């Protein structure tokens, strides 16, 4: 009786582990670029992020490299944390405001 319980428990744990591994393999790949969407009519793009950026909000959609470059060039803000403009080698965007230095 005890041996059957132990065997059942082992089988259940093996099945659960196999399901977890299958879920990890079947998970879609993280997008390379993300556009965070604003609120309101049409949900306009608000900010461009790299795929794994922790600062990206919940309203977002994946975009390709070309669309991310186009959005940044059209004036959509680049995330200050992951800096997608730097990763995309876009150098001619308007500069971010400089931080105030102490003593001024």
mmCIF file with all atom_site columns, N, CA, C and O in Angstrom, residues 20-41:
data_model
loop_
_atom_site.group_PDB
_atom_site.id
_atom_site.type_symbol
_atom_site.label_atom_id
_atom_site.label_alt_id
_atom_site.label_comp_id
_atom_site.label_asym_id
_atom_site.label_entity_id
_atom_site.label_seq_id
_atom_site.pdbx_PDB_ins_code
_atom_site.Cartn_x
_atom_site.Cartn_y
_atom_site.Cartn_z
_atom_site.occupancy
_atom_site.B_iso_or_equiv
_atom_site.pdbx_formal_charge
_atom_site.auth_seq_id
_atom_site.auth_comp_id
_atom_site.auth_asym_id
_atom_site.auth_atom_id
_atom_site.pdbx_PDB_model_num
ATOM 1  N N  . UNK A 1 20 ? 5.716  21.234 -17.245 1.00 0.00 ? 20 UNK A N  1
ATOM 2  C CA . UNK A 1 20 ? 6.384  22.530 -17.088 1.00 0.00 ? 20 UNK A CA 1
ATOM 3  C C  . UNK A 1 20 ? 7.445  22.721 -18.164 1.00 0.00 ? 20 UNK A C  1
ATOM 4  O O  . UNK A 1 20 ? 7.572  23.802 -18.742 1.00 0.00 ? 20 UNK A O  1
ATOM 5  N N  . UNK A 1 21 ? 8.214  21.685 -18.435 1.00 0.00 ? 21 UNK A N  1
ATOM 6  C CA . UNK A 1 21 ? 9.244  21.785 -19.470 1.00 0.00 ? 21 UNK A CA 1
ATOM 7  C C  . UNK A 1 21 ? 8.615  22.004 -20.842 1.00 0.00 ? 21 UNK A C  1
ATOM 8  O O  . UNK A 1 21 ? 9.116  22.788 -21.641 1.00 0.00 ? 21 UNK A O  1
ATOM 9  N N  . UNK A 1 22 ? 7.515  21.320 -21.116 1.00 0.00 ? 22 UNK A N  1
ATOM 10 C CA . UNK A 1 22 ? 6.819  21.506 -22.390 1.00 0.00 ? 22 UNK A CA 1
ATOM 11 C C  . UNK A 1 22 ? 6.305  22.944 -22.510 1.00 0.00 ? 22 UNK A C  1
ATOM 12 O O  . UNK A 1 22 ? 6.422  23.569 -23.561 1.00 0.00 ? 22 UNK A O  1
ATOM 13 N N  . UNK A 1 23 ? 5.759  23.479 -21.427 1.00 0.00 ? 23 UNK A N  1
ATOM 14 C CA . UNK A 1 23 ? 5.269  24.854 -21.430 1.00 0.00 ? 23 UNK A CA 1
ATOM 15 C C  . UNK A 1 23 ? 6.372  25.856 -21.688 1.00 0.00 ? 23 UNK A C  1
ATOM 16 O O  . UNK A 1 23 ? 6.184  26.836 -22.404 1.00 0.00 ? 23 UNK A O  1
ATOM 17 N N  . UNK A 1 24 ? 7.546  25.625 -21.126 1.00 0.00 ? 24 UNK A N  1
ATOM 18 C CA . UNK A 1 24 ? 8.668  26.538 -21.346 1.00 0.00 ? 24 UNK A CA 1
ATOM 19 C C  . UNK A 1 24 ? 9.153  26.475 -22.789 1.00 0.00 ? 24 UNK A C  1
ATOM 20 O O  . UNK A 1 24 ? 9.512  27.493 -23.373 1.00 0.00 ? 24 UNK A O  1
ATOM 21 N N  . UNK A 1 25 ? 9.161  25.283 -23.378 1.00 0.00 ? 25 UNK A N  1
ATOM 22 C CA . UNK A 1 25 ? 9.594  25.147 -24.777 1.00 0.00 ? 25 UNK A CA 1
ATOM 23 C C  . UNK A 1 25 ? 8.569  25.740 -25.732 1.00 0.00 ? 25 UNK A C  1
ATOM 24 O O  . UNK A 1 25 ? 8.929  26.285 -26.772 1.00 0.00 ? 25 UNK A O  1
ATOM 25 N N  . UNK A 1 26 ? 7.296  25.642 -25.398 1.00 0.00 ? 26 UNK A N  1
ATOM 26 C CA . UNK A 1 26 ? 6.229  26.110 -26.283 1.00 0.00 ? 26 UNK A CA 1
ATOM 27 C C  . UNK A 1 26 ? 5.956  27.610 -26.138 1.00 0.00 ? 26 UNK A C  1
ATOM 28 O O  . UNK A 1 26 ? 5.219  28.170 -26.949 1.00 0.00 ? 26 UNK A O  1
ATOM 29 N N  . UNK A 1 27 ? 6.536  28.243 -25.143 1.00 0.00 ? 27 UNK A N  1
ATOM 30 C CA . UNK A 1 27 ? 6.315  29.675 -24.911 1.00 0.00 ? 27 UNK A CA 1
ATOM 31 C C  . UNK A 1 27 ? 6.845  30.475 -26.100 1.00 0.00 ? 27 UNK A C  1
ATOM 32 O O  . UNK A 1 27 ? 7.946  30.216 -26.579 1.00 0.00 ? 27 UNK A O  1
ATOM 33 N N  . UNK A 1 28 ? 6.081  31.441 -26.594 1.00 0.00 ? 28 UNK A N  1
ATOM 34 C CA . UNK A 1 28 ? 6.567  32.242 -27.725 1.00 0.00 ? 28 UNK A CA 1
ATOM 35 C C  . UNK A 1 28 ? 7.790  33.052 -27.322 1.00 0.00 ? 28 UNK A C  1
ATOM 36 O O  . UNK A 1 28 ? 7.945  33.452 -26.158 1.00 0.00 ? 28 UNK A O  1
ATOM 37 N N  . UNK A 1 29 ? 8.646  33.306 -28.281 1.00 0.00 ? 29 UNK A N  1
ATOM 38 C CA . UNK A 1 29 ? 9.863  34.080 -28.030 1.00 0.00 ? 29 UNK A CA 1
ATOM 39 C C  . UNK A 1 29 ? 9.496  35.517 -27.669 1.00 0.00 ? 29 UNK A C  1
ATOM 40 O O  . UNK A 1 29 ? 8.505  36.068 -28.151 1.00 0.00 ? 29 UNK A O  1
ATOM 41 N N  . UNK A 1 30 ? 10.307 36.112 -26.826 1.00 0.00 ? 30 UNK A N  1
ATOM 42 C CA . UNK A 1 30 ? 10.098 37.502 -26.433 1.00 0.00 ? 30 UNK A CA 1
ATOM 43 C C  . UNK A 1 30 ? 10.376 38.397 -27.638 1.00 0.00 ? 30 UNK A C  1
ATOM 44 O O  . UNK A 1 30 ? 11.363 38.190 -28.349 1.00 0.00 ? 30 UNK A O  1
ATOM 45 N N  . UNK A 1 31 ? 9.523  39.399 -27.882 1.00 0.00 ? 31 UNK A N  1
ATOM 46 C CA . UNK A 1 31 ? 9.760  40.273 -29.036 1.00 0.00 ? 31 UNK A CA 1
ATOM 47 C C  . UNK A 1 31 ? 11.027 41.097 -28.836 1.00 0.00 ? 31 UNK A C  1
ATOM 48 O O  . UNK A 1 31 ? 11.433 41.386 -27.709 1.00 0.00 ? 31 UNK A O  1
ATOM 49 N N  . UNK A 1 32 ? 11.640 41.463 -29.940 1.00 0.00 ? 32 UNK A N  1
ATOM 50 C CA . UNK A 1 32 ? 12.872 42.244 -29.866 1.00 0.00 ? 32 UNK A CA 1
ATOM 51 C C  . UNK A 1 32 ? 12.581 43.705 -29.494 1.00 0.00 ? 32 UNK A C  1
ATOM 52 O O  . UNK A 1 32 ? 13.356 44.336 -28.790 1.00 0.00 ? 32 UNK A O  1
ATOM 53 N N  . UNK A 1 33 ? 11.441 44.224 -29.958 1.00 0.00 ? 33 UNK A N  1
ATOM 54 C CA . UNK A 1 33 ? 11.056 45.614 -29.706 1.00 0.00 ? 33 UNK A CA 1
ATOM 55 C C  . UNK A 1 33 ? 9.595  45.663 -29.310 1.00 0.00 ? 33 UNK A C  1
ATOM 56 O O  . UNK A 1 33 ? 8.785  44.883 -29.787 1.00 0.00 ? 33 UNK A O  1
ATOM 57 N N  . UNK A 1 34 ? 9.237  46.630 -28.454 1.00 0.00 ? 34 UNK A N  1
ATOM 58 C CA . UNK A 1 34 ? 7.871  46.800 -27.962 1.00 0.00 ? 34 UNK A CA 1
ATOM 59 C C  . UNK A 1 34 ? 7.505  48.274 -28.079 1.00 0.00 ? 34 UNK A C  1
ATOM 60 O O  . UNK A 1 34 ? 8.335  49.149 -27.799 1.00 0.00 ? 34 UNK A O  1
ATOM 61 N N  . UNK A 1 35 ? 6.272  48.532 -28.468 1.00 0.00 ? 35 UNK A N  1
ATOM 62 C CA . UNK A 1 35 ? 5.767  49.899 -28.406 1.00 0.00 ? 35 UNK A CA 1
ATOM 63 C C  . UNK A 1 35 ? 4.692  49.922 -27.325 1.00 0.00 ? 35 UNK A C  1
ATOM 64 O O  . UNK A 1 35 ? 3.795  49.095 -27.309 1.00 0.00 ? 35 UNK A O  1
ATOM 65 N N  . UNK A 1 36 ? 4.869  50.835 -26.385 1.00 0.00 ? 36 UNK A N  1
ATOM 66 C CA . UNK A 1 36 ? 3.872  51.028 -25.335 1.00 0.00 ? 36 UNK A CA 1
ATOM 67 C C  . UNK A 1 36 ? 2.796  51.940 -25.893 1.00 0.00 ? 36 UNK A C  1
ATOM 68 O O  . UNK A 1 36 ? 3.096  52.951 -26.526 1.00 0.00 ? 36 UNK A O  1
ATOM 69 N N  . UNK A 1 37 ? 1.552  51.573 -25.657 1.00 0.00 ? 37 UNK A N  1
ATOM 70 C CA . UNK A 1 37 ? 0.430  52.302 -26.231 1.00 0.00 ? 37 UNK A CA 1
ATOM 71 C C  . UNK A 1 37 ? -0.184 53.251 -25.213 1.00 0.00 ? 37 UNK A C  1
ATOM 72 O O  . UNK A 1 37 ? -0.238 52.948 -24.028 1.00 0.00 ? 37 UNK A O  1
ATOM 73 N N  . UNK A 1 38 ? -0.647 54.374 -25.703 1.00 0.00 ? 38 UNK A N  1
ATOM 74 C CA . UNK A 1 38 ? -1.288 55.354 -24.842 1.00 0.00 ? 38 UNK A CA 1
ATOM 75 C C  . UNK A 1 38 ? -2.737 54.987 -24.568 1.00 0.00 ? 38 UNK A C  1
ATOM 76 O O  . UNK A 1 38 ? -3.229 53.940 -24.965 1.00 0.00 ? 38 UNK A O  1
ATOM 77 N N  . UNK A 1 39 ? -3.425 55.891 -23.904 1.00 0.00 ? 39 UNK A N  1
ATOM 78 C CA . UNK A 1 39 ? -4.826 55.692 -23.558 1.00 0.00 ? 39 UNK A CA 1
ATOM 79 C C  . UNK A 1 39 ? -5.663 56.543 -24.499 1.00 0.00 ? 39 UNK A C  1
ATOM 80 O O  . UNK A 1 39 ? -5.266 57.621 -24.899 1.00 0.00 ? 39 UNK A O  1
ATOM 81 N N  . UNK A 1 40 ? -6.837 56.061 -24.847 1.00 0.00 ? 40 UNK A N  1
ATOM 82 C CA . UNK A 1 40 ? -7.748 56.880 -25.630 1.00 0.00 ? 40 UNK A CA 1
ATOM 83 C C  . UNK A 1 40 ? -8.005 56.309 -27.001 1.00 0.00 ? 40 UNK A C  1
ATOM 84 O O  . UNK A 1 40 ? -7.665 55.172 -27.309 1.00 0.00 ? 40 UNK A O  1
ATOM 85 N N  . UNK A 1 41 ? -8.624 57.149 -27.827 1.00 0.00 ? 41 UNK A N  1
ATOM 86 C CA . UNK A 1 41 ? -9.017 56.752 -29.176 1.00 0.00 ? 41 UNK A CA 1
ATOM 87 C C  . UNK A 1 41 ? -7.811 56.314 -29.998 1.00 0.00 ? 41 UNK A C  1
ATOM 88 O O  . UNK A 1 41 ? -6.856 57.065 -30.166 1.00 0.00 ? 41 UNK A O  1
#
